[in-house]
Short mmCIF file of C-alpha atoms and ligand atoms in Angstrom, two decimals:
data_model
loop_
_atom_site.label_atom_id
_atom_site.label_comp_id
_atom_site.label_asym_id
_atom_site.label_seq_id
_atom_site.Cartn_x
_atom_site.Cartn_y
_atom_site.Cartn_z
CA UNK A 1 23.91 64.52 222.69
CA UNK A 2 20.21 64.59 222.86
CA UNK A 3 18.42 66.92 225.57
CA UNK A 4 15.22 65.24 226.87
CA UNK A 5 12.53 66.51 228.90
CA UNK A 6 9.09 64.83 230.72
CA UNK A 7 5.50 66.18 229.93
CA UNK A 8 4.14 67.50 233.91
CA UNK A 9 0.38 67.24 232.36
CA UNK A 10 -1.73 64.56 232.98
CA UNK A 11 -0.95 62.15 230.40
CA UNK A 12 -5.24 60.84 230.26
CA UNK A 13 -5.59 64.66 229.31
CA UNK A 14 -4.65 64.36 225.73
CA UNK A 15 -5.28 67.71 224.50
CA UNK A 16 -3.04 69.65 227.47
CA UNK A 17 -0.25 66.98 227.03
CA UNK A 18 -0.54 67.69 222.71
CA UNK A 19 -0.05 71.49 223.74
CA UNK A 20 2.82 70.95 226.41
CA UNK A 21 5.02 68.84 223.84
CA UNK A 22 4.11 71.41 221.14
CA UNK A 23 6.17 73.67 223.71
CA UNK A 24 8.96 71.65 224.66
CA UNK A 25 9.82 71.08 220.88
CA UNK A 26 9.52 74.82 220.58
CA UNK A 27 12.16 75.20 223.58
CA UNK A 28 14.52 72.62 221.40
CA UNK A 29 13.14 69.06 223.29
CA UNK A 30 14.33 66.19 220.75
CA UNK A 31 12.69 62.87 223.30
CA UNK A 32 9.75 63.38 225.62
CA UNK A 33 8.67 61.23 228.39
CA UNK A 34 5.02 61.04 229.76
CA UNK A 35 4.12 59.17 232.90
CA UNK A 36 1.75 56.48 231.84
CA UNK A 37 0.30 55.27 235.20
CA UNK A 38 -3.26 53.70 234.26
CA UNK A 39 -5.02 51.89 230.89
CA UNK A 40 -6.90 55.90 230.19
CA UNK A 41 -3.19 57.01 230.09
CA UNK A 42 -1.63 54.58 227.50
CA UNK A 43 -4.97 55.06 225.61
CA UNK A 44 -4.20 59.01 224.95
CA UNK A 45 -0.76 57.57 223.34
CA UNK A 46 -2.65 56.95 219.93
CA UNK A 47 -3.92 60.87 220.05
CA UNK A 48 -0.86 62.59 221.18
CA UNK A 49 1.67 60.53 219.11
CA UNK A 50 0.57 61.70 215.33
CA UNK A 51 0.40 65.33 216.84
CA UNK A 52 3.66 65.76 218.19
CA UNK A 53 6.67 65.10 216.28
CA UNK A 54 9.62 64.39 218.47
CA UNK A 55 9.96 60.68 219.58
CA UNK A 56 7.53 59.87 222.41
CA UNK A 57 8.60 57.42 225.68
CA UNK A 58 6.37 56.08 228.03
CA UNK A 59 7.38 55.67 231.47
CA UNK A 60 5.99 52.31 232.90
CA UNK A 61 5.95 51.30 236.67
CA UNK A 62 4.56 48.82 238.24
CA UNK A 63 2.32 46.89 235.43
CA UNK A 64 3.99 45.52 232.35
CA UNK A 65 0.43 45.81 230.73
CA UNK A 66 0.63 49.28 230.41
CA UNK A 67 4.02 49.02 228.61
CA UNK A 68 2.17 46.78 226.07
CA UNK A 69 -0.80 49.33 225.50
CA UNK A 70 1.93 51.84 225.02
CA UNK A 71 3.39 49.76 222.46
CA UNK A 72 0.34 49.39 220.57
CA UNK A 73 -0.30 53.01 220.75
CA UNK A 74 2.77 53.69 218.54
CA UNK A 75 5.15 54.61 221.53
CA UNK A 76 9.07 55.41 220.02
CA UNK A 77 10.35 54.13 223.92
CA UNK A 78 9.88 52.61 226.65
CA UNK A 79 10.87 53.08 230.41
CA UNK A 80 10.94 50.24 233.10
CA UNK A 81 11.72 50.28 236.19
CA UNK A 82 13.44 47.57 237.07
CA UNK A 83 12.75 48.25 241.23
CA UNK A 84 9.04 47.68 240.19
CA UNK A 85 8.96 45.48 237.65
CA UNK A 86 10.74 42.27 237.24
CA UNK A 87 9.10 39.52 236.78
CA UNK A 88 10.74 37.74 233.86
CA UNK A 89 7.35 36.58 232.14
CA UNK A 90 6.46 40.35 232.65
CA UNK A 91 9.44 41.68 230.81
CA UNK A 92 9.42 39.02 228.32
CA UNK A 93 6.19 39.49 227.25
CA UNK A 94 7.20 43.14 226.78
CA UNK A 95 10.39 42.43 225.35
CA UNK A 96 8.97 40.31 222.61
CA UNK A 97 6.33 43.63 221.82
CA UNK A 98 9.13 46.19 221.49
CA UNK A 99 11.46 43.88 219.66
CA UNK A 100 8.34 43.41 217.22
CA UNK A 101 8.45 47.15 216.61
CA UNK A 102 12.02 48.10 216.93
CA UNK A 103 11.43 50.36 219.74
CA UNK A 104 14.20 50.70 222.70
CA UNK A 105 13.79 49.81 225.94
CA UNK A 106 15.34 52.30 228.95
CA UNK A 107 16.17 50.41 232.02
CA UNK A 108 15.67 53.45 234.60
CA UNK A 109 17.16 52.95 237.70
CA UNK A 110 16.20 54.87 240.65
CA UNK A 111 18.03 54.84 243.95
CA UNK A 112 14.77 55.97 245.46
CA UNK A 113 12.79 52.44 243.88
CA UNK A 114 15.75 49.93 244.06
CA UNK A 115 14.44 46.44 244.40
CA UNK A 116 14.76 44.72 247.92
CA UNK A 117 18.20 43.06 248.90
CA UNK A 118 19.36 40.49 251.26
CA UNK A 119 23.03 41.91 251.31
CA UNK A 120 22.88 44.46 253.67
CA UNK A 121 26.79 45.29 253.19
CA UNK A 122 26.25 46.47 249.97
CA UNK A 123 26.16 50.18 249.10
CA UNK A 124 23.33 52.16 247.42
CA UNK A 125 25.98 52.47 244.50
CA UNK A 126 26.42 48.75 243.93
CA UNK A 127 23.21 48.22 244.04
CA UNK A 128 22.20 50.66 241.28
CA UNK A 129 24.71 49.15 239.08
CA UNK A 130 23.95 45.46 240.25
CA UNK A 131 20.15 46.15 239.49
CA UNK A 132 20.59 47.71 235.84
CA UNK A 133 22.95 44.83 235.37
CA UNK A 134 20.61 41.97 235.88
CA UNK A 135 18.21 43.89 233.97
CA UNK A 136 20.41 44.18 230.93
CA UNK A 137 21.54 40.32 231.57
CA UNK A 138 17.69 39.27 231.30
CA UNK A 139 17.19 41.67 228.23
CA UNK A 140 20.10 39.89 226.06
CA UNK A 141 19.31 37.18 226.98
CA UNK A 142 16.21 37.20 225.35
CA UNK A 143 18.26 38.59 222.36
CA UNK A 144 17.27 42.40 223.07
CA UNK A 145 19.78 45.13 222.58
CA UNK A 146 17.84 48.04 222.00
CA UNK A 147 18.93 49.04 225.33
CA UNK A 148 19.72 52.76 227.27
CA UNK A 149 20.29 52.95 230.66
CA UNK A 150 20.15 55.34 233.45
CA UNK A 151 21.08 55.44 237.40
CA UNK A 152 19.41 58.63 239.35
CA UNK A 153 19.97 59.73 242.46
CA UNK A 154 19.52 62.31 244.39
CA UNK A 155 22.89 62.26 245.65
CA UNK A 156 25.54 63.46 243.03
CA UNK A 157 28.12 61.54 244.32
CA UNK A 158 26.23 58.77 244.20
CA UNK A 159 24.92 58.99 240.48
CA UNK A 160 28.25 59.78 239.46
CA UNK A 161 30.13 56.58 240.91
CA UNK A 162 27.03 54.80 240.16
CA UNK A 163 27.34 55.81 236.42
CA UNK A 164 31.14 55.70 236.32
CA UNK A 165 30.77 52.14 237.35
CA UNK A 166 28.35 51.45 234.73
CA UNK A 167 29.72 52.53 231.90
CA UNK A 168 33.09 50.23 232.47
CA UNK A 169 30.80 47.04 232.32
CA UNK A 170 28.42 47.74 229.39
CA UNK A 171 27.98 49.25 225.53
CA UNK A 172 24.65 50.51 225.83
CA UNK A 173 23.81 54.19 225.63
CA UNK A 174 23.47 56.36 229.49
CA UNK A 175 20.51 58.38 229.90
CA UNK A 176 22.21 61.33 232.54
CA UNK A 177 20.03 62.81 235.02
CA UNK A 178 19.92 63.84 239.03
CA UNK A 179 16.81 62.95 239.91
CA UNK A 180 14.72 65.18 242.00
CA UNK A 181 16.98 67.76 241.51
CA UNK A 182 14.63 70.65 243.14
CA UNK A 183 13.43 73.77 242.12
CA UNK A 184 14.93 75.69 239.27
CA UNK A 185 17.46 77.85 241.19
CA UNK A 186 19.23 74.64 243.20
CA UNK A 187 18.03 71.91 240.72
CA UNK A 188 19.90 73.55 238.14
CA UNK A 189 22.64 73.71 240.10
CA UNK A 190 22.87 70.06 241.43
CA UNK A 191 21.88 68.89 237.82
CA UNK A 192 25.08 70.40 236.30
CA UNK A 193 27.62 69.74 238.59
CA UNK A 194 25.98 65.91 238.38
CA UNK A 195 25.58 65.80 234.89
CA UNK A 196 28.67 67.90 234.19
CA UNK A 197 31.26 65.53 235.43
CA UNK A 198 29.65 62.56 234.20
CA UNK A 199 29.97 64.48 229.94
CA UNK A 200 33.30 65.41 231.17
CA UNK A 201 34.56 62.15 231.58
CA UNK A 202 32.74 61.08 228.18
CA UNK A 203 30.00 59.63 229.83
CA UNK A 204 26.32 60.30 228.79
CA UNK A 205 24.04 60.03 225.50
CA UNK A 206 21.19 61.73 226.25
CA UNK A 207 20.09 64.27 229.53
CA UNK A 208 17.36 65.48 231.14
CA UNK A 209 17.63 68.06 233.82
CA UNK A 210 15.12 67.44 236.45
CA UNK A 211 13.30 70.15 238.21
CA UNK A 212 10.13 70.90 239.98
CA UNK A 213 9.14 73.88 237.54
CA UNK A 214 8.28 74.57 233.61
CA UNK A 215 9.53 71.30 232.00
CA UNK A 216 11.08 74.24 229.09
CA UNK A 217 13.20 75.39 231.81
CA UNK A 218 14.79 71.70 231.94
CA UNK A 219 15.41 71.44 228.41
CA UNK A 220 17.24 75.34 228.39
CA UNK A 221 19.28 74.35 231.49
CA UNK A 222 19.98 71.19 229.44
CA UNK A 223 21.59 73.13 226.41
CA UNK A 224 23.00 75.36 229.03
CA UNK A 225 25.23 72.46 230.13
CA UNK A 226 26.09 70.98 227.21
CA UNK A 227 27.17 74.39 226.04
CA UNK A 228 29.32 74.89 228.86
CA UNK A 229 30.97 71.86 228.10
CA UNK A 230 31.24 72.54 224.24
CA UNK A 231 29.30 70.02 223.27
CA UNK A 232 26.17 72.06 221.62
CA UNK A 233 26.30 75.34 219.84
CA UNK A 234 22.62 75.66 220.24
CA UNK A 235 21.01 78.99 220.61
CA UNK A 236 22.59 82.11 221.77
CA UNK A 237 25.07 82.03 224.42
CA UNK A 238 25.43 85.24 226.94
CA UNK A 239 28.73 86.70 228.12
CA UNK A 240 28.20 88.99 230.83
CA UNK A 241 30.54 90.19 233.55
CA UNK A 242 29.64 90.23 237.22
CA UNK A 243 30.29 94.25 237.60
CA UNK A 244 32.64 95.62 239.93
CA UNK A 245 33.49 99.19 241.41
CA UNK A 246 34.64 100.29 237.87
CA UNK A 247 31.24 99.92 236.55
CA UNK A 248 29.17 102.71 235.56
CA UNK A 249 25.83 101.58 234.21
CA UNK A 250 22.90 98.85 235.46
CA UNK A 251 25.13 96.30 233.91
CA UNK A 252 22.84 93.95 235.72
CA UNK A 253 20.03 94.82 234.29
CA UNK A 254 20.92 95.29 231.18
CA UNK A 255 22.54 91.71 231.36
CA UNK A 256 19.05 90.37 232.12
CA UNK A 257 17.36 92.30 229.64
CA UNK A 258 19.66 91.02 226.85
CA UNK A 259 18.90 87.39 228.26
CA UNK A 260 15.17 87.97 228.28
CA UNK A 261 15.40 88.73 224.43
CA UNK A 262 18.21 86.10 223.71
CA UNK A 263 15.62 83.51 224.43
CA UNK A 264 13.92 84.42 221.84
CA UNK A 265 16.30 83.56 218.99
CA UNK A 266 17.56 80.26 217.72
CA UNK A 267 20.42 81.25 216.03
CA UNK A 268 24.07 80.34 217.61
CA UNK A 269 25.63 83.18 218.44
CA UNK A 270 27.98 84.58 221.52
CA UNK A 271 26.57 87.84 222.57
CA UNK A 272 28.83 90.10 225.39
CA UNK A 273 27.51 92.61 227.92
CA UNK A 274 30.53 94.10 229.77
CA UNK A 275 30.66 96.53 231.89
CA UNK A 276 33.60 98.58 230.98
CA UNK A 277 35.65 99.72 228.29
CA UNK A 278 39.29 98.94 229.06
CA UNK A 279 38.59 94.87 229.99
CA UNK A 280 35.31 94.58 228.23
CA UNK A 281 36.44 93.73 224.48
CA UNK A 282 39.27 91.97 225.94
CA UNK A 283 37.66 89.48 228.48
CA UNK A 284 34.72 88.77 225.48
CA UNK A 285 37.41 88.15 222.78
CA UNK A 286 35.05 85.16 222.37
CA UNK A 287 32.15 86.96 221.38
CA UNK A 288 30.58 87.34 218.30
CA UNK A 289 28.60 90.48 219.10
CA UNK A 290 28.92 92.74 222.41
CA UNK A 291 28.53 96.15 224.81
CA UNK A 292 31.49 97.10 226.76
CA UNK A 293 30.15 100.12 228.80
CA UNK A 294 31.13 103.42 229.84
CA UNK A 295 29.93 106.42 231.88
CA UNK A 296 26.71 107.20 229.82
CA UNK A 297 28.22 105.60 226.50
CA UNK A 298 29.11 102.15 225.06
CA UNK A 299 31.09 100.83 222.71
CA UNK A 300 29.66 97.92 220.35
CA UNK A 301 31.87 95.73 219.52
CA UNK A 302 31.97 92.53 216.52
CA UNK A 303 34.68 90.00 217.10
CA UNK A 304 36.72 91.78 219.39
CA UNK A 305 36.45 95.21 217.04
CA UNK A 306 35.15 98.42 218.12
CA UNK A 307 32.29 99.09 215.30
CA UNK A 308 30.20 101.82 216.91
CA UNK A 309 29.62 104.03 219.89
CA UNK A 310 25.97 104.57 221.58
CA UNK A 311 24.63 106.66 224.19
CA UNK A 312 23.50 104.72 227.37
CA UNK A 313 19.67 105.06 226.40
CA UNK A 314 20.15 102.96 223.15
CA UNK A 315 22.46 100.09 224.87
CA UNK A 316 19.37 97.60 224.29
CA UNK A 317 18.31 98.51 220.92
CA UNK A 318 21.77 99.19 219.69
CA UNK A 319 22.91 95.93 220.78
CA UNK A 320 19.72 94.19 219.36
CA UNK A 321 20.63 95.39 216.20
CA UNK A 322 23.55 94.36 216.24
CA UNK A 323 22.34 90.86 216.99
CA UNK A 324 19.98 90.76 214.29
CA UNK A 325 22.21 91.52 211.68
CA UNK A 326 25.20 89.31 212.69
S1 LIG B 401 34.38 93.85 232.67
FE1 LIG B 401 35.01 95.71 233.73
S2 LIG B 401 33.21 96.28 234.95
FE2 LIG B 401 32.92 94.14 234.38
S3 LIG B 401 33.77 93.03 236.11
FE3 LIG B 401 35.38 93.18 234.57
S4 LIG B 401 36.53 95.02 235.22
FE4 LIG B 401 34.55 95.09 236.29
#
């Protein structure tokens, strides 16, 4: 399951896109996208490419000549739109260019973009699928197959049938995403439930969570998902209980301050903050390290054993430790 992420910089300014990939693959990124939208664009792809090192797509609307400047500047993917182009000389020509280099082609279907229809019975859903259909149909049959495919909406009902639908009528891999999700507080949200049910049913091969804010933020809410679902062990995972009338300490912001320097590390590991003793060890059985507090004291606890009592001024630090040496 790969967690993707799109560069927010302006793609002709080489140097600040260079630094803003640098970050996502810091945050854990394995594809990035950048918006290619004019010839100065594709013609930064030669000087970001060699100085990034995850695999680099370039998202094409509108004028197939721009996907073949991408492929010349050593692009790893494309994206096309098939709402904006679909011309088949157009793709052709581009088809022939990636197939040259062995680079994939994503068909990227937006609800938002969809190209014009006659039938005006049929529903947004059908014609997501119908569009990405007749897109792979004219991609095989100029003997293509490096295909992915992905149907966004803003609507998660909608992406979900839309994907559900898909995946019954074709092999290729599903790019997952709810697409202009929002800010970080509800796009997070609407991204997981979205995304959620589509991995639950098995559907899905690589994400990105969309969301007006820091495109690192995408790629942790990303990992947050999959982890939720079990399917990545990546990076520390925090346990923390909601508090209730039988708590005696800022559980809350102790929580927080334990997330704050969880995001720091990149080791897997399940880290507890409870906030009492007689649940605490027992609801985090899963944990690998934890805090189940008391009035003033806490105990620390290592797979479900008590190792060590602390006063409430060393919770942090005690815990920390804890951490480090797990
Ligand atoms: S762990 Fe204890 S303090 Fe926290 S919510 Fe459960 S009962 Fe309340």
């Amino acid at each position: 399951m790969v967690v993707q992420s799109m560069a927010k910089t302006d793609t002709r300014d080489a140097s600040a896109t260079i630094v803003q990939i640098r970050r996502l693959e810091e945050f854990g990124c394995q594809l990035v996208r950048v918006a290619v939208p004019d010839g100065e664009a594709a013609a930064s792809i030669p000087t970001i490419k060699p100085l990034t090192s995850i695999p680099l797509i370039a998202d094409i609307h509108f004028d197939y000549r721009l996907a073949l400047l991408a492929l010349q500047g050593g692009v790893d993917g494309l994206r096309l739109n098939p709402g904006n182009i679909s011309d088949r000389e157009q793709i052709k020509a581009v088809v022939l260019a990636a197939k040259e280099r062995n680079v994939p082609i994503r068909i990227g279907v937006n609800a938002g973009s969809l190209p014009p229809t006659e039938n005006k019975e049929q529903t947004i859903v059908e014609r997501m699928v119908g569009s990405a259909l007749e897109q792979i149909k004219l991609l095989e049959s100029l003997d293509f197959d490096l295909i992915k495919v992905s149907l966004k909406a803003f609507d998660v009902p909608d992406t979900v049938a839309a994907n559900r639908a898909l995946a019954e009528r074709m092999p290729y891999p599903i790019h997952l995403g709810i697409t202009e999700a929002g800010t970080t507080k509800s796009g997070v949200i609407r991204s997981a439930v979205g995304i959620g049910i589509l991995l639950h049913h098995g559907i899905g091969d690589t994400i990105r969570v969309s969301l007006s804010g820091d495109p690192c933020e995408e790629v942790s809410a990303g990992y947050e998902i999959l982890k939720a679902l079990d399917l990545s062990q990546r990076g520390p995972t925090l346990i923390s209980c909601p508090s209730c009338g039988r708590t005696e300490v800022d559980i809350i912001g102790l929580a927080n301050a334990v997330e704050e320097r969880l995001s720091k590390l990149k080791k897997s590991i399940k880290v507890a903050v409870m906030g009492c003793v007689v649940n605490g060890p027992g609801e985090a059985r899963d944990a690998d390290v934890g805090i189940a507090c008391g009035k003033g004291r806490g105990v620390i606890f290592r797979k479900g054993e008590q190792v060590r009592t602390v006063d409430e001024a060393d919770f942090l630090t005690a815990l920390m430790a804890e951490i480090d040496t797990f």
